[in-house]
């Protein structure tokens, strides 16, 4: 399919609705992200944009309008490509108290680790050949 315009994206920053914003912030900080911008409502932290290199992820506290039993994290996996040593990154993540699901391990396309955030969002961190 051809289009008249080409998407010239300069990044992708998913917005993840989370059950416990403080827990999510700790998790993503343990991955190596830092808070780039804070979002407050009525003087209370309601969300944050986090950054690690060129990658960004937005975290927002669930307002429970769709129910407290709403399942999150299904049907999506975030892939975070890195330039660094995946084994060293894995060691740093483990030192932050975050469990890996797998890896570091070689894949046909590179080396990677896999983990899941507190809300069930799947994440792969990998270096591509």
PDB file of C-alpha atoms in Angstrom:
ATOM      1  CA  UNK A   1       0.000   0.000   0.000  1.00  0.00           C
ATOM      2  CA  UNK A   2       1.336   3.426  -0.920  1.00  0.00           C
ATOM      3  CA  UNK A   3       0.584   6.653   0.858  1.00  0.00           C
ATOM      4  CA  UNK A   4       1.145  10.232  -0.209  1.00  0.00           C
ATOM      5  CA  UNK A   5       3.028  11.022   2.997  1.00  0.00           C
ATOM      6  CA  UNK A   6       5.640   9.090   4.881  1.00  0.00           C
ATOM      7  CA  UNK A   7       5.508   9.001   8.652  1.00  0.00           C
ATOM      8  CA  UNK A   8       8.710  10.616   9.831  1.00  0.00           C
ATOM      9  CA  UNK A   9       8.460   9.573  13.477  1.00  0.00           C
ATOM     10  CA  UNK A  10      11.162  10.697  15.879  1.00  0.00           C
ATOM     11  CA  UNK A  11      10.214   8.280  18.636  1.00  0.00           C
ATOM     12  CA  UNK A  12       7.454   6.315  20.269  1.00  0.00           C
ATOM     13  CA  UNK A  13       6.288   6.918  23.843  1.00  0.00           C
ATOM     14  CA  UNK A  14       3.574   4.511  24.974  1.00  0.00           C
ATOM     15  CA  UNK A  15       1.201   5.577  27.723  1.00  0.00           C
ATOM     16  CA  UNK A  16       0.685   2.802  30.267  1.00  0.00           C
ATOM     17  CA  UNK A  17      -2.157   2.988  32.767  1.00  0.00           C
ATOM     18  CA  UNK A  18      -0.928   1.446  36.014  1.00  0.00           C
ATOM     19  CA  UNK A  19      -2.524   0.217  39.226  1.00  0.00           C
ATOM     20  CA  UNK A  20       0.103   1.699  41.550  1.00  0.00           C
ATOM     21  CA  UNK A  21       2.055   4.645  40.153  1.00  0.00           C
ATOM     22  CA  UNK A  22       4.732   4.581  42.874  1.00  0.00           C
ATOM     23  CA  UNK A  23       5.401   0.880  42.259  1.00  0.00           C
ATOM     24  CA  UNK A  24       5.580   1.440  38.479  1.00  0.00           C
ATOM     25  CA  UNK A  25       7.968   4.381  38.933  1.00  0.00           C
ATOM     26  CA  UNK A  26      10.270   2.221  41.096  1.00  0.00           C
ATOM     27  CA  UNK A  27      10.190  -0.579  38.519  1.00  0.00           C
ATOM     28  CA  UNK A  28      11.018   1.621  35.523  1.00  0.00           C
ATOM     29  CA  UNK A  29      13.666   3.461  37.558  1.00  0.00           C
ATOM     30  CA  UNK A  30      15.205   0.029  38.250  1.00  0.00           C
ATOM     31  CA  UNK A  31      15.324  -0.559  34.494  1.00  0.00           C
ATOM     32  CA  UNK A  32      17.320   2.644  34.110  1.00  0.00           C
ATOM     33  CA  UNK A  33      14.623   5.224  33.351  1.00  0.00           C
ATOM     34  CA  UNK A  34      14.479   8.605  35.077  1.00  0.00           C
ATOM     35  CA  UNK A  35      11.561  10.992  35.417  1.00  0.00           C
ATOM     36  CA  UNK A  36      11.604  13.553  32.623  1.00  0.00           C
ATOM     37  CA  UNK A  37       8.297  15.211  33.467  1.00  0.00           C
ATOM     38  CA  UNK A  38       5.789  14.868  36.308  1.00  0.00           C
ATOM     39  CA  UNK A  39       2.027  15.264  35.893  1.00  0.00           C
ATOM     40  CA  UNK A  40       0.002  16.375  38.884  1.00  0.00           C
ATOM     41  CA  UNK A  41      -3.717  16.787  39.458  1.00  0.00           C
ATOM     42  CA  UNK A  42      -5.013  18.627  42.502  1.00  0.00           C
ATOM     43  CA  UNK A  43      -1.494  18.687  43.944  1.00  0.00           C
ATOM     44  CA  UNK A  44      -1.069  14.913  43.706  1.00  0.00           C
ATOM     45  CA  UNK A  45       1.254  13.016  41.351  1.00  0.00           C
ATOM     46  CA  UNK A  46      -0.956  11.411  38.704  1.00  0.00           C
ATOM     47  CA  UNK A  47       1.603  10.399  36.086  1.00  0.00           C
ATOM     48  CA  UNK A  48       5.104  10.805  34.741  1.00  0.00           C
ATOM     49  CA  UNK A  49       7.051  10.633  31.511  1.00  0.00           C
ATOM     50  CA  UNK A  50      10.203   8.601  32.010  1.00  0.00           C
ATOM     51  CA  UNK A  51      13.242   8.571  29.759  1.00  0.00           C
ATOM     52  CA  UNK A  52      16.236   6.285  29.168  1.00  0.00           C
ATOM     53  CA  UNK A  53      18.401   7.378  26.257  1.00  0.00           C
ATOM     54  CA  UNK A  54      15.994   7.905  23.350  1.00  0.00           C
ATOM     55  CA  UNK A  55      13.258   5.706  24.837  1.00  0.00           C
ATOM     56  CA  UNK A  56      10.302   7.188  26.676  1.00  0.00           C
ATOM     57  CA  UNK A  57       7.403   5.645  28.551  1.00  0.00           C
ATOM     58  CA  UNK A  58       4.493   7.500  30.099  1.00  0.00           C
ATOM     59  CA  UNK A  59       2.948   6.111  33.272  1.00  0.00           C
ATOM     60  CA  UNK A  60      -0.449   7.247  34.483  1.00  0.00           C
ATOM     61  CA  UNK A  61      -2.320   6.232  37.614  1.00  0.00           C
ATOM     62  CA  UNK A  62      -5.529   4.329  36.847  1.00  0.00           C
ATOM     63  CA  UNK A  63      -8.575   6.352  37.926  1.00  0.00           C
ATOM     64  CA  UNK A  64     -10.575   3.096  38.183  1.00  0.00           C
ATOM     65  CA  UNK A  65     -13.361   4.509  35.968  1.00  0.00           C
ATOM     66  CA  UNK A  66     -13.314   1.225  34.016  1.00  0.00           C
ATOM     67  CA  UNK A  67     -13.305  -0.894  37.182  1.00  0.00           C
ATOM     68  CA  UNK A  68     -10.636  -2.088  39.573  1.00  0.00           C
ATOM     69  CA  UNK A  69     -10.511  -5.563  38.044  1.00  0.00           C
ATOM     70  CA  UNK A  70      -9.500  -4.344  34.580  1.00  0.00           C
ATOM     71  CA  UNK A  71      -6.679  -6.475  33.176  1.00  0.00           C
ATOM     72  CA  UNK A  72      -3.642  -4.582  31.948  1.00  0.00           C
ATOM     73  CA  UNK A  73      -0.633  -5.600  29.918  1.00  0.00           C
ATOM     74  CA  UNK A  74      -2.255  -8.168  27.644  1.00  0.00           C
ATOM     75  CA  UNK A  75      -1.509  -8.195  23.957  1.00  0.00           C
ATOM     76  CA  UNK A  76       1.539  -5.938  24.047  1.00  0.00           C
ATOM     77  CA  UNK A  77       5.286  -6.339  24.473  1.00  0.00           C
ATOM     78  CA  UNK A  78       7.571  -3.332  24.681  1.00  0.00           C
ATOM     79  CA  UNK A  79      10.900  -3.830  22.920  1.00  0.00           C
ATOM     80  CA  UNK A  80      13.701  -1.600  24.158  1.00  0.00           C
ATOM     81  CA  UNK A  81      16.685  -1.770  21.807  1.00  0.00           C
ATOM     82  CA  UNK A  82      20.005  -0.974  23.484  1.00  0.00           C
ATOM     83  CA  UNK A  83      23.568  -0.373  22.390  1.00  0.00           C
ATOM     84  CA  UNK A  84      25.193  -1.474  25.636  1.00  0.00           C
ATOM     85  CA  UNK A  85      26.209  -4.826  27.074  1.00  0.00           C
ATOM     86  CA  UNK A  86      22.984  -6.766  27.697  1.00  0.00           C
ATOM     87  CA  UNK A  87      24.642  -8.882  30.404  1.00  0.00           C
ATOM     88  CA  UNK A  88      25.711  -5.759  32.316  1.00  0.00           C
ATOM     89  CA  UNK A  89      22.239  -4.268  31.901  1.00  0.00           C
ATOM     90  CA  UNK A  90      20.714  -7.500  33.224  1.00  0.00           C
ATOM     91  CA  UNK A  91      23.016  -7.427  36.260  1.00  0.00           C
ATOM     92  CA  UNK A  92      22.027  -3.815  36.973  1.00  0.00           C
ATOM     93  CA  UNK A  93      18.327  -4.633  36.698  1.00  0.00           C
ATOM     94  CA  UNK A  94      18.715  -7.631  39.032  1.00  0.00           C
ATOM     95  CA  UNK A  95      20.681  -5.474  41.499  1.00  0.00           C
ATOM     96  CA  UNK A  96      17.670  -3.122  41.554  1.00  0.00           C
ATOM     97  CA  UNK A  97      15.570  -6.061  42.776  1.00  0.00           C
ATOM     98  CA  UNK A  98      13.790  -6.759  39.498  1.00  0.00           C
ATOM     99  CA  UNK A  99      13.400 -10.391  38.450  1.00  0.00           C
ATOM    100  CA  UNK A 100      14.102 -11.413  34.878  1.00  0.00           C
ATOM    101  CA  UNK A 101      11.848 -13.929  33.157  1.00  0.00           C
ATOM    102  CA  UNK A 102      14.644 -15.023  30.863  1.00  0.00           C
ATOM    103  CA  UNK A 103      18.116 -14.181  29.726  1.00  0.00           C
ATOM    104  CA  UNK A 104      20.423 -12.805  29.054  1.00  0.00           C
ATOM    105  CA  UNK A 105      20.350 -15.139  26.097  1.00  0.00           C
ATOM    106  CA  UNK A 106      21.274 -15.181  22.450  1.00  0.00           C
ATOM    107  CA  UNK A 107      18.460 -14.889  19.941  1.00  0.00           C
ATOM    108  CA  UNK A 108      18.672 -15.245  16.142  1.00  0.00           C
ATOM    109  CA  UNK A 109      18.574 -11.439  15.921  1.00  0.00           C
ATOM    110  CA  UNK A 110      20.815 -10.521  18.913  1.00  0.00           C
ATOM    111  CA  UNK A 111      21.052 -10.834  22.712  1.00  0.00           C
ATOM    112  CA  UNK A 112      18.149 -10.118  25.071  1.00  0.00           C
ATOM    113  CA  UNK A 113      16.459 -10.303  28.430  1.00  0.00           C
ATOM    114  CA  UNK A 114      12.739 -10.519  29.117  1.00  0.00           C
ATOM    115  CA  UNK A 115      10.754  -9.273  32.103  1.00  0.00           C
ATOM    116  CA  UNK A 116       7.264  -8.165  33.096  1.00  0.00           C
ATOM    117  CA  UNK A 117       6.360  -4.918  34.835  1.00  0.00           C
ATOM    118  CA  UNK A 118       4.091  -4.859  37.918  1.00  0.00           C
ATOM    119  CA  UNK A 119       0.971  -4.421  35.750  1.00  0.00           C
ATOM    120  CA  UNK A 120       1.728  -7.302  33.397  1.00  0.00           C
ATOM    121  CA  UNK A 121       3.270  -5.354  30.504  1.00  0.00           C
ATOM    122  CA  UNK A 122       5.876  -7.599  28.856  1.00  0.00           C
ATOM    123  CA  UNK A 123       9.276  -6.063  28.115  1.00  0.00           C
ATOM    124  CA  UNK A 124      12.232  -7.235  26.079  1.00  0.00           C
ATOM    125  CA  UNK A 125      15.542  -5.391  26.358  1.00  0.00           C
ATOM    126  CA  UNK A 126      17.914  -6.385  23.601  1.00  0.00           C
ATOM    127  CA  UNK A 127      20.864  -5.597  21.446  1.00  0.00           C
ATOM    128  CA  UNK A 128      20.280  -6.314  17.767  1.00  0.00           C
ATOM    129  CA  UNK A 129      23.178  -7.559  15.594  1.00  0.00           C
TER     130      UNK A 129
END
